[in-house]
Coordinates of N, CA, C and O in Angstrom, one line a residue:
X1 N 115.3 101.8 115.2 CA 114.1 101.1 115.3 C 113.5 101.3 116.7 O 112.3 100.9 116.7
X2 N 113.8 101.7 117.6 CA 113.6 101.8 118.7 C 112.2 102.8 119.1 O 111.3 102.5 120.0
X3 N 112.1 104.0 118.3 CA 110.7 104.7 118.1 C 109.4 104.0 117.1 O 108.2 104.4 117.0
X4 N 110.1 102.7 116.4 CA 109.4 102.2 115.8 C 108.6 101.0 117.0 O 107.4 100.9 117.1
X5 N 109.5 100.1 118.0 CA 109.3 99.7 119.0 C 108.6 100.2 119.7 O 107.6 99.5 119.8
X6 N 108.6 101.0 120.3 CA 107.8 102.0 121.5 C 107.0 102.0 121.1 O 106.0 101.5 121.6
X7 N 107.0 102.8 119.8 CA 105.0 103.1 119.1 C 104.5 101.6 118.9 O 103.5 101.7 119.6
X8 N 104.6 100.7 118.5 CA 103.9 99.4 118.9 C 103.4 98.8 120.0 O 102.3 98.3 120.2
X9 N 104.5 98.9 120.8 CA 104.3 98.4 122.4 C 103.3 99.1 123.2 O 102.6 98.6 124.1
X10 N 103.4 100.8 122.6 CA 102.7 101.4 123.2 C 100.4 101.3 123.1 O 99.4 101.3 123.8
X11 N 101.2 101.3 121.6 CA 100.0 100.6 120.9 C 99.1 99.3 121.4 O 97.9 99.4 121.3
X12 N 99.8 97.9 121.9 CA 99.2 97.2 122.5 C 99.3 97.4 124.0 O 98.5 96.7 124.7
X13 N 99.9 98.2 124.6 CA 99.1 98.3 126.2 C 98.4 99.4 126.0 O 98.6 100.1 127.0
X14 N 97.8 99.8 125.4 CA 96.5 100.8 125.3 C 95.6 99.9 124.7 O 94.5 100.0 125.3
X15 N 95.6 99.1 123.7 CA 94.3 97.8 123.5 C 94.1 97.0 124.4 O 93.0 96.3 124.5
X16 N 95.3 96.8 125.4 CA 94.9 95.8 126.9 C 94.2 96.0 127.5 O 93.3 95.3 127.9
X17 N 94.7 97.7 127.9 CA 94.0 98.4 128.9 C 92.4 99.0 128.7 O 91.6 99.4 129.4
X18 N 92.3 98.6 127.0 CA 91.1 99.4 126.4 C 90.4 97.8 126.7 O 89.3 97.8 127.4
X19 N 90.9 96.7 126.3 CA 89.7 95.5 126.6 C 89.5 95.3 128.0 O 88.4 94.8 128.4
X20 N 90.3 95.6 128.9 CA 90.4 95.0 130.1 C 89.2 96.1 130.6 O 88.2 95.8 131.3
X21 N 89.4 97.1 130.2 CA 88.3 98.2 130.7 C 87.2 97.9 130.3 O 86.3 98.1 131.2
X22 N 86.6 97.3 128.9 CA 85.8 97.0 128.5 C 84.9 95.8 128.5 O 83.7 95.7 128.3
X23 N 85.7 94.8 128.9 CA 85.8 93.8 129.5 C 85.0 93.5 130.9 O 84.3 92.6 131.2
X24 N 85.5 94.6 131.4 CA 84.8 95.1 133.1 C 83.7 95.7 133.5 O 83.0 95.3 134.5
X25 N 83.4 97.1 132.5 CA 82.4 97.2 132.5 C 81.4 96.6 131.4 O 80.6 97.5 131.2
X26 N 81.0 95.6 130.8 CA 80.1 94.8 130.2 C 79.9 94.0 131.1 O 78.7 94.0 131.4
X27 N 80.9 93.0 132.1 CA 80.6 92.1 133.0 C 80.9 90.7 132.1 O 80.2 89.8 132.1
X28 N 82.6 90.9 131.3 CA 82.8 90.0 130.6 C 81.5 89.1 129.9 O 81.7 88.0 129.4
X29 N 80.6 89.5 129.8 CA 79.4 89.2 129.2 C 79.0 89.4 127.9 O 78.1 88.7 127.5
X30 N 79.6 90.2 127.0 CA 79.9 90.4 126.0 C 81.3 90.3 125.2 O 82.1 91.2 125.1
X31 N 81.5 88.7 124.6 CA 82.7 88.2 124.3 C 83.2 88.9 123.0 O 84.5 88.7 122.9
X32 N 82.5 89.8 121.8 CA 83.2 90.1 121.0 C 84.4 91.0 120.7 O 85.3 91.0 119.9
X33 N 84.0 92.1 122.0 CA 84.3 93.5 122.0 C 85.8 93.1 123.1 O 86.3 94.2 123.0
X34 N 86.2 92.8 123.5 CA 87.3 92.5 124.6 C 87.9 91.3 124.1 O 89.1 91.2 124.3
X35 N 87.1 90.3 123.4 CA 88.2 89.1 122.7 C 89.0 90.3 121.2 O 90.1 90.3 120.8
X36 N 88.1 91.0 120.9 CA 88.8 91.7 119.2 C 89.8 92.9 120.0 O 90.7 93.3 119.3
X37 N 89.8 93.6 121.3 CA 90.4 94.8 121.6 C 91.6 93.9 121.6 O 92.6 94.2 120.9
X38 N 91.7 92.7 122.6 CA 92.4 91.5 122.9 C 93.5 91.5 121.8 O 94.6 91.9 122.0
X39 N 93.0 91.0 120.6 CA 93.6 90.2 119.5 C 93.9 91.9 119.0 O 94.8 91.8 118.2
X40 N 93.7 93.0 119.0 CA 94.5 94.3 118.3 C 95.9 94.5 119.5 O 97.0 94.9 119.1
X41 N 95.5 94.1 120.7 CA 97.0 94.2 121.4 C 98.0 93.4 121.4 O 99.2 93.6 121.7
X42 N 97.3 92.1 121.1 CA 98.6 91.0 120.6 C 99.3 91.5 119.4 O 100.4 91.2 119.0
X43 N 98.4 92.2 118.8 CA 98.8 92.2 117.4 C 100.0 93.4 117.4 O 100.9 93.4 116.6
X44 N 99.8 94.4 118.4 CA 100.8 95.6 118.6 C 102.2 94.8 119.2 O 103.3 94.9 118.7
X45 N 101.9 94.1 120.2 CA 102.9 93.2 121.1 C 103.8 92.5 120.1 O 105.0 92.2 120.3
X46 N 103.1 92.2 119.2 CA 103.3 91.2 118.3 C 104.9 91.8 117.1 O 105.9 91.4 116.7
X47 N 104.1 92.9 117.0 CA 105.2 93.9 115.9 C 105.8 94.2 116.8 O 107.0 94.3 116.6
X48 N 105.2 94.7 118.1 CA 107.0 95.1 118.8 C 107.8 94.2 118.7 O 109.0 94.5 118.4
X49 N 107.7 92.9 119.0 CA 108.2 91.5 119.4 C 109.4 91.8 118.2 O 110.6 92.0 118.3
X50 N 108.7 91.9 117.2 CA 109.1 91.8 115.6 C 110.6 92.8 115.6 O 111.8 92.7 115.9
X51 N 109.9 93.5 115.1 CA 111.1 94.8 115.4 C 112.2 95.1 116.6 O 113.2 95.7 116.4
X52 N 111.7 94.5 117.8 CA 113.0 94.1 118.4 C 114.0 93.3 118.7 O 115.1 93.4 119.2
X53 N 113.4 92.1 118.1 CA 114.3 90.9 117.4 C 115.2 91.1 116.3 O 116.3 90.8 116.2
X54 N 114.2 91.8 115.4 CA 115.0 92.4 114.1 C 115.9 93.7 114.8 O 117.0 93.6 114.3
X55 N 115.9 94.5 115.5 CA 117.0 95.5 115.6 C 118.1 95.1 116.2 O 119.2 95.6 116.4
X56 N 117.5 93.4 116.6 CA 119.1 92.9 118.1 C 119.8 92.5 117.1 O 121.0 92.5 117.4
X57 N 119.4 92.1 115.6 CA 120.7 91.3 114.8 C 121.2 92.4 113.5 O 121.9 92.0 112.6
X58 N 120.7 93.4 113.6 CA 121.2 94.5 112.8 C 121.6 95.7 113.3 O 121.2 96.3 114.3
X59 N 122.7 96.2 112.5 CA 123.4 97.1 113.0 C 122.7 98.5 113.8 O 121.6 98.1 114.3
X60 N 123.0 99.9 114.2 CA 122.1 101.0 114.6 C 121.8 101.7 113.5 O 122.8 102.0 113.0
X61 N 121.0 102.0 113.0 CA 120.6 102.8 112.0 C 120.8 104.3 112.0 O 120.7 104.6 113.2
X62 N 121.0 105.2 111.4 CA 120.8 106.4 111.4 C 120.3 106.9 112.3 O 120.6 107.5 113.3
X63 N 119.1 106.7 111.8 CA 117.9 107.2 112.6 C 117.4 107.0 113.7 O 116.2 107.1 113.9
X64 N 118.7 106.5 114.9 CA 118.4 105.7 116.3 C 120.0 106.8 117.0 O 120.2 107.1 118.2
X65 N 120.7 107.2 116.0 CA 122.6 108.1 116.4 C 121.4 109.5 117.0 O 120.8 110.3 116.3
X66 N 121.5 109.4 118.3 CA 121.6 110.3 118.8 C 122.3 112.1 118.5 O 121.8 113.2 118.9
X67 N 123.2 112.0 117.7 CA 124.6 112.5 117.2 C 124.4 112.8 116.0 O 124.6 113.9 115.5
X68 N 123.8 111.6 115.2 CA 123.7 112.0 114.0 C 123.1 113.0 113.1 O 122.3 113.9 113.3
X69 N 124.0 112.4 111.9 CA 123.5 113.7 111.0 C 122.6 113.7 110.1 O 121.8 112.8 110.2
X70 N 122.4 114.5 109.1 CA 121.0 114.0 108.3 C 121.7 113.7 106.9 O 120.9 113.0 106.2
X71 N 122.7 113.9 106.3 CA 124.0 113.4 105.2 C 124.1 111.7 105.7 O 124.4 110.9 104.9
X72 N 123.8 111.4 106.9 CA 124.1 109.6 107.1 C 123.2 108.9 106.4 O 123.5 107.8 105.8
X73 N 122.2 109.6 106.3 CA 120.7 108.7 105.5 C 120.7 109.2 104.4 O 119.5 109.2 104.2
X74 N 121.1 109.7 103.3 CA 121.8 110.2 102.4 C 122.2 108.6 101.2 O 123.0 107.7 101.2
X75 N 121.2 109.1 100.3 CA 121.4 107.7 99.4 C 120.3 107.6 98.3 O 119.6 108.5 97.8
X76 N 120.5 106.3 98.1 CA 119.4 105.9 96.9 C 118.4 105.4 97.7 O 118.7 104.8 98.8
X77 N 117.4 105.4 97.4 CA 116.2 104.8 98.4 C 115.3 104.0 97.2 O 114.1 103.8 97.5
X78 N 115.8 103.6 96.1 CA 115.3 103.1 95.0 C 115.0 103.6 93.9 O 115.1 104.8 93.8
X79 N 114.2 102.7 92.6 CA 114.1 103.9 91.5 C 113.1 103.8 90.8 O 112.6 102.7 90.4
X80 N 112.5 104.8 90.6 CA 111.3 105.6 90.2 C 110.7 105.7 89.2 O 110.7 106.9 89.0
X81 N 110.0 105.0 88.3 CA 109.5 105.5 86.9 C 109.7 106.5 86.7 O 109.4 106.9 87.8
X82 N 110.1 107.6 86.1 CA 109.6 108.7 85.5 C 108.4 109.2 85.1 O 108.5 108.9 83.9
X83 N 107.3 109.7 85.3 CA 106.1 109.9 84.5 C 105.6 108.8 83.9 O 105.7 108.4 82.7
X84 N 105.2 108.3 84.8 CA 104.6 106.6 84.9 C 103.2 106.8 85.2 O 102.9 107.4 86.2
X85 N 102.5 106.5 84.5 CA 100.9 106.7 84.2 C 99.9 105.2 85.2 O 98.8 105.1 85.6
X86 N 101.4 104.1 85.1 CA 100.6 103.0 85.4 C 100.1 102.8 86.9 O 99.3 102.0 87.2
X87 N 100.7 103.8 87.7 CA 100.1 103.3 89.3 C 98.6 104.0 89.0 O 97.7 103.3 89.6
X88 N 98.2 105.3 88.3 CA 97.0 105.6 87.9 C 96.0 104.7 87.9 O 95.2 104.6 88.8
X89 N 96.1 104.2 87.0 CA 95.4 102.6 86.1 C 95.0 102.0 87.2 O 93.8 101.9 87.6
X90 N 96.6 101.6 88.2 CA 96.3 100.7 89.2 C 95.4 101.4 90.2 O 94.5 101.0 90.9
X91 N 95.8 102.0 90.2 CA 94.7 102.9 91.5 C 93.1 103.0 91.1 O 92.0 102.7 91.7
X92 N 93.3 103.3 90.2 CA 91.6 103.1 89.7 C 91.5 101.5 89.3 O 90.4 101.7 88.7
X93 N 91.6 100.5 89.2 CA 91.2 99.8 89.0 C 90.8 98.8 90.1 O 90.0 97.9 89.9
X94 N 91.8 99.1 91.6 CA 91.5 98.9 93.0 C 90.1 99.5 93.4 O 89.3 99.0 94.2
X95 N 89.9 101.0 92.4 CA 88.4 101.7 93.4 C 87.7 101.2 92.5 O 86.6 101.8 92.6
X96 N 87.9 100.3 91.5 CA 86.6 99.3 90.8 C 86.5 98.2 91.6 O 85.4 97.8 91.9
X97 N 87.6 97.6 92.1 CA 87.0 96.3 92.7 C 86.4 96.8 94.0 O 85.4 96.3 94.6
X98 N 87.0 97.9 94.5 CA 86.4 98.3 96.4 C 85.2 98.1 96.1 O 84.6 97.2 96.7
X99 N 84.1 99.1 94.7 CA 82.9 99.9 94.3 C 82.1 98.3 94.2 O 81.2 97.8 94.9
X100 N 82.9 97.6 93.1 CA 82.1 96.6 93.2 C 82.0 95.4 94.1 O 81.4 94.5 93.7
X101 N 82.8 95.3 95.7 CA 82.2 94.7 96.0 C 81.2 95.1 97.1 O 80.8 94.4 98.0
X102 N 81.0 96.2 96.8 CA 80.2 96.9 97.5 C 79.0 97.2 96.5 O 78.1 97.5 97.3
X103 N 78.5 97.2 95.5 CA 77.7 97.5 94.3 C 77.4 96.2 94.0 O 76.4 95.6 94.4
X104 N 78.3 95.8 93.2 CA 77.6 94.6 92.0 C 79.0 93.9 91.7 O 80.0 94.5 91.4
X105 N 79.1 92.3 91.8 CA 80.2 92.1 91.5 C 80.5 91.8 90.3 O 81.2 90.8 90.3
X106 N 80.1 92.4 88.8 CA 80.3 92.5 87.6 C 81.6 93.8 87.5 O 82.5 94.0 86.7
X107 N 81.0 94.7 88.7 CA 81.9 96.0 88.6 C 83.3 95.5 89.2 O 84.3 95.7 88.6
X108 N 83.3 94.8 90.1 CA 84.7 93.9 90.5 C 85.7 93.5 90.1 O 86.9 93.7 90.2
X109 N 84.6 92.2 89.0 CA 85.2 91.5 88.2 C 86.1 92.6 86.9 O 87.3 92.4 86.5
X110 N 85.1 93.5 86.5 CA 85.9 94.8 85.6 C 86.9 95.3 85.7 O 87.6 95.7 84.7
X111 N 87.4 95.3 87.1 CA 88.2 95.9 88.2 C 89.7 94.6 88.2 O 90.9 94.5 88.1
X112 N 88.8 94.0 88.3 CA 90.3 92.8 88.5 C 91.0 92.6 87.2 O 92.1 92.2 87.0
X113 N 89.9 93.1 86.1 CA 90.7 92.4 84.7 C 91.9 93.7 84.6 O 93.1 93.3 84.6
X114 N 91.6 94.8 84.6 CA 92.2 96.0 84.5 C 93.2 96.4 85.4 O 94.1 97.2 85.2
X115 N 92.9 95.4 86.6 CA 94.1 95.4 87.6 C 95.2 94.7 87.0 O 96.4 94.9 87.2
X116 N 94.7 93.9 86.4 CA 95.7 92.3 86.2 C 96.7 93.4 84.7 O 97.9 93.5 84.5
X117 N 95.5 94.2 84.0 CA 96.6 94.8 82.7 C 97.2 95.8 83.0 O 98.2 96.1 82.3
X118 N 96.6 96.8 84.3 CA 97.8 98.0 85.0 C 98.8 97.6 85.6 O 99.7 98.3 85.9
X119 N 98.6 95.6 86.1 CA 99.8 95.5 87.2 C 100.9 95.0 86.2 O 102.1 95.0 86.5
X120 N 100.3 94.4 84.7 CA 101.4 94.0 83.9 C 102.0 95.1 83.2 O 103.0 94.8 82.5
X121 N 101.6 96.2 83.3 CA 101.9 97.1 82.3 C 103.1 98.1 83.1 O 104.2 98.4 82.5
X122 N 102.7 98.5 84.7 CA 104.1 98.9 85.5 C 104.8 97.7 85.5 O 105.9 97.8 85.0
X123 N 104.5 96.8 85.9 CA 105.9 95.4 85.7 C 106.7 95.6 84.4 O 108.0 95.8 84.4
X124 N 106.0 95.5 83.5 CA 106.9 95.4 82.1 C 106.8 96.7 81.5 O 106.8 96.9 80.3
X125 N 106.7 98.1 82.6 CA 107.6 99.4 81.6 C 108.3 99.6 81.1 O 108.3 100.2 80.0
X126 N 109.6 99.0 81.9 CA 111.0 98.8 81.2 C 111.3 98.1 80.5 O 112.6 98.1 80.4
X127 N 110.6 97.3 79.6 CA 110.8 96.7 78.3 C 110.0 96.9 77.2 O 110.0 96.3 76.1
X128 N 109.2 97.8 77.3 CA 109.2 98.4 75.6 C 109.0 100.2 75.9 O 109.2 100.9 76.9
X129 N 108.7 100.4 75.2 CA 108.6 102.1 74.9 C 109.9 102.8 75.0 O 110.9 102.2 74.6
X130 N 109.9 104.2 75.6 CA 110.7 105.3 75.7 C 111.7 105.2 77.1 O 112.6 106.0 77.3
X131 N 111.3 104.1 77.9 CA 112.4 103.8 78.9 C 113.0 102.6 79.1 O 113.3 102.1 80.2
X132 N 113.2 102.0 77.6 CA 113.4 100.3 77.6 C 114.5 100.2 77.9 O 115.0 101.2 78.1
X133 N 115.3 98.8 78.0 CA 116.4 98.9 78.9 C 117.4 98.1 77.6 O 118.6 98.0 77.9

């Protein structure tokens, strides 16, 4: 996790340094633009915080062994529908709600019902059809 750390940390002292800069030249006079650069570097600070807390009580991972090999990360990483049609569905039924709340929110509402039957339909693949359990 340690490259995961860095890129966060790094992340919020570059929004510090981006508000403090901006900050200075406006003449603190303009509160939105240096309070929001503000609140994106806490927010980097924030996940570093996260992830270094979390790596102090967990073991070194793979991908921190210096040494290591690429057979260490070697495993199941979870499991997969087979030719699963439903994240489709879902994907399109996300760029109906995006469209409609940006268009009309009848197209939205279209969007949410279709969401609600692509998200039941990958949930419950595995109990009926050709991959039931």
């Amino acid at each position: 996790m340690k490259v995961e750390i860095q890129f966060f940390a790094v992340i919020g002292v570059f929004f510090a340094a981006v508000a403090a800069l901006y900050g200075f030249w406006t003449g603190w006079v303009e509160p939105v633009g240096w309070v929001a650069l503000s609140l994106c570097a806490g927010l980097g600070f924030m996940i570093a915080f996260f992830l270094w807390n979390t790596a102090r009580k967990l073991p070194l991972r793979p991908d921190d062994d210096e040494d290591g090999e690429i057979d260490q990360i070697a495993g199941a990483y979870g499991a997969f529908s087979p030719f699963s049609w439903w994240p489709l569905w879902l994907a399109l039924s996300a760029s109906l709600i995006f469209l409609g709340v940006a268009v009309a929110m009848w197209i939205a509402a279209l969007g949410a019902i279709l969401g609600v039957w692509a998200l039941c339909g990958w949930v419950f693949e595995y109990y009926s059809g050709e991959h039931a359990h």
